Amino acid sequence: MEYGDSGLSSFIILALMVVPSYVVISGFIISVLSLVISTFAVSVVFRAIVGGDFRAIVGGNFRLCRRWYAWTLPFR
């Protein structure tokens, strides 16, 4: 190794140490965000079912909605 090459080699070593940590951190952030989003979606569906707003899921079948509303009335 000649004089002046140490800067480039230290930069390469630093990049090899920093890039995987960024990949791990970004993967962790993405997994946490996806968990939060999926939990939010499940809670919205659960609240719609228990709250009697079943037409939001079945698409406006009012007979089924009335039955579902009567069935979920004790839970409110």
PDB file of C-alpha atoms in Angstrom:
ATOM      1  CA  MET A   1       0.000   0.000   0.000  1.00  0.00           C
ATOM      2  CA  GLU A   2       1.447   3.311  -1.048  1.00  0.00           C
ATOM      3  CA  TYR A   3       1.233   6.634   0.683  1.00  0.00           C
ATOM      4  CA  GLY A   4      -2.242   8.162   0.237  1.00  0.00           C
ATOM      5  CA  ASP A   5      -4.096   4.862  -0.172  1.00  0.00           C
ATOM      6  CA  SER A   6      -5.054   4.676   3.483  1.00  0.00           C
ATOM      7  CA  GLY A   7      -7.834   7.230   3.028  1.00  0.00           C
ATOM      8  CA  LEU A   8      -9.540   5.165   0.345  1.00  0.00           C
ATOM      9  CA  SER A   9      -9.146   1.890   2.204  1.00  0.00           C
ATOM     10  CA  SER A  10     -10.460   3.390   5.442  1.00  0.00           C
ATOM     11  CA  PHE A  11     -13.421   4.804   3.507  1.00  0.00           C
ATOM     12  CA  ILE A  12     -14.142   1.349   2.049  1.00  0.00           C
ATOM     13  CA  ILE A  13     -13.882  -0.271   5.488  1.00  0.00           C
ATOM     14  CA  LEU A  14     -16.148   2.403   6.974  1.00  0.00           C
ATOM     15  CA  ALA A  15     -18.676   1.890   4.167  1.00  0.00           C
ATOM     16  CA  LEU A  16     -18.616  -1.867   4.740  1.00  0.00           C
ATOM     17  CA  MET A  17     -19.393  -1.282   8.415  1.00  0.00           C
ATOM     18  CA  VAL A  18     -22.014   1.471   7.986  1.00  0.00           C
ATOM     19  CA  VAL A  19     -24.069   0.165   5.035  1.00  0.00           C
ATOM     20  CA  PRO A  20     -25.182  -3.106   6.693  1.00  0.00           C
ATOM     21  CA  SER A  21     -26.233  -1.207   9.801  1.00  0.00           C
ATOM     22  CA  TYR A  22     -28.342   1.126   7.649  1.00  0.00           C
ATOM     23  CA  VAL A  23     -29.882  -1.908   5.952  1.00  0.00           C
ATOM     24  CA  VAL A  24     -30.713  -3.480   9.325  1.00  0.00           C
ATOM     25  CA  ILE A  25     -32.122  -0.220  10.715  1.00  0.00           C
ATOM     26  CA  SER A  26     -34.233   0.438   7.612  1.00  0.00           C
ATOM     27  CA  GLY A  27     -35.508  -3.150   7.658  1.00  0.00           C
ATOM     28  CA  PHE A  28     -36.476  -2.738  11.310  1.00  0.00           C
ATOM     29  CA  ILE A  29     -38.267   0.547  10.611  1.00  0.00           C
ATOM     30  CA  ILE A  30     -40.143  -0.988   7.669  1.00  0.00           C
ATOM     31  CA  SER A  31     -41.193  -3.997   9.750  1.00  0.00           C
ATOM     32  CA  VAL A  32     -42.427  -1.783  12.609  1.00  0.00           C
ATOM     33  CA  LEU A  33     -44.387   0.414  10.198  1.00  0.00           C
ATOM     34  CA  SER A  34     -45.964  -2.600   8.502  1.00  0.00           C
ATOM     35  CA  LEU A  35     -46.910  -4.037  11.903  1.00  0.00           C
ATOM     36  CA  VAL A  36     -48.522  -0.740  12.940  1.00  0.00           C
ATOM     37  CA  ILE A  37     -50.409  -0.463   9.637  1.00  0.00           C
ATOM     38  CA  SER A  38     -51.655  -4.061   9.760  1.00  0.00           C
ATOM     39  CA  THR A  39     -52.701  -3.682  13.406  1.00  0.00           C
ATOM     40  CA  PHE A  40     -54.577  -0.503  12.519  1.00  0.00           C
ATOM     41  CA  ALA A  41     -56.370  -2.259   9.631  1.00  0.00           C
ATOM     42  CA  VAL A  42     -57.354  -5.206  11.830  1.00  0.00           C
ATOM     43  CA  SER A  43     -58.634  -2.866  14.546  1.00  0.00           C
ATOM     44  CA  VAL A  44     -60.714  -0.912  12.004  1.00  0.00           C
ATOM     45  CA  VAL A  45     -62.321  -4.121  10.722  1.00  0.00           C
ATOM     46  CA  PHE A  46     -62.907  -5.397  14.270  1.00  0.00           C
ATOM     47  CA  ARG A  47     -64.517  -2.112  15.342  1.00  0.00           C
ATOM     48  CA  ALA A  48     -66.729  -2.157  12.248  1.00  0.00           C
ATOM     49  CA  ILE A  49     -67.893  -5.701  13.008  1.00  0.00           C
ATOM     50  CA  VAL A  50     -68.463  -5.242  16.735  1.00  0.00           C
ATOM     51  CA  GLY A  51     -69.900  -1.780  16.252  1.00  0.00           C
ATOM     52  CA  GLY A  52     -72.551  -3.119  13.881  1.00  0.00           C
ATOM     53  CA  ASP A  53     -71.243  -1.228  10.860  1.00  0.00           C
ATOM     54  CA  PHE A  54     -70.999  -4.436   8.894  1.00  0.00           C
ATOM     55  CA  ARG A  55     -72.224  -2.838   5.645  1.00  0.00           C
ATOM     56  CA  ALA A  56     -68.794  -1.249   5.280  1.00  0.00           C
ATOM     57  CA  ILE A  57     -67.417  -4.752   4.853  1.00  0.00           C
ATOM     58  CA  VAL A  58     -70.218  -6.575   2.996  1.00  0.00           C
ATOM     59  CA  GLY A  59     -71.021  -3.642   0.737  1.00  0.00           C
ATOM     60  CA  GLY A  60     -74.506  -2.514   1.741  1.00  0.00           C
ATOM     61  CA  ASN A  61     -76.514  -5.705   2.347  1.00  0.00           C
ATOM     62  CA  PHE A  62     -78.970  -4.056   4.751  1.00  0.00           C
ATOM     63  CA  ARG A  63     -80.821  -7.229   5.790  1.00  0.00           C
ATOM     64  CA  LEU A  64     -77.549  -8.781   6.859  1.00  0.00           C
ATOM     65  CA  CYS A  65     -76.599  -5.497   8.521  1.00  0.00           C
ATOM     66  CA  ARG A  66     -79.776  -5.441  10.609  1.00  0.00           C
ATOM     67  CA  ARG A  67     -79.218  -9.024  11.738  1.00  0.00           C
ATOM     68  CA  TRP A  68     -75.610  -8.260  12.565  1.00  0.00           C
ATOM     69  CA  TYR A  69     -76.617  -5.083  14.394  1.00  0.00           C
ATOM     70  CA  ALA A  70     -79.151  -7.000  16.499  1.00  0.00           C
ATOM     71  CA  TRP A  71     -76.579  -9.678  17.260  1.00  0.00           C
ATOM     72  CA  THR A  72     -73.868  -7.227  18.310  1.00  0.00           C
ATOM     73  CA  LEU A  73     -76.203  -5.015  20.376  1.00  0.00           C
ATOM     74  CA  PRO A  74     -75.328  -6.680  23.731  1.00  0.00           C
ATOM     75  CA  PHE A  75     -71.626  -5.896  23.172  1.00  0.00           C
ATOM     76  CA  ARG A  76     -72.148  -2.140  23.051  1.00  0.00           C
TER      77      ARG A  76
END
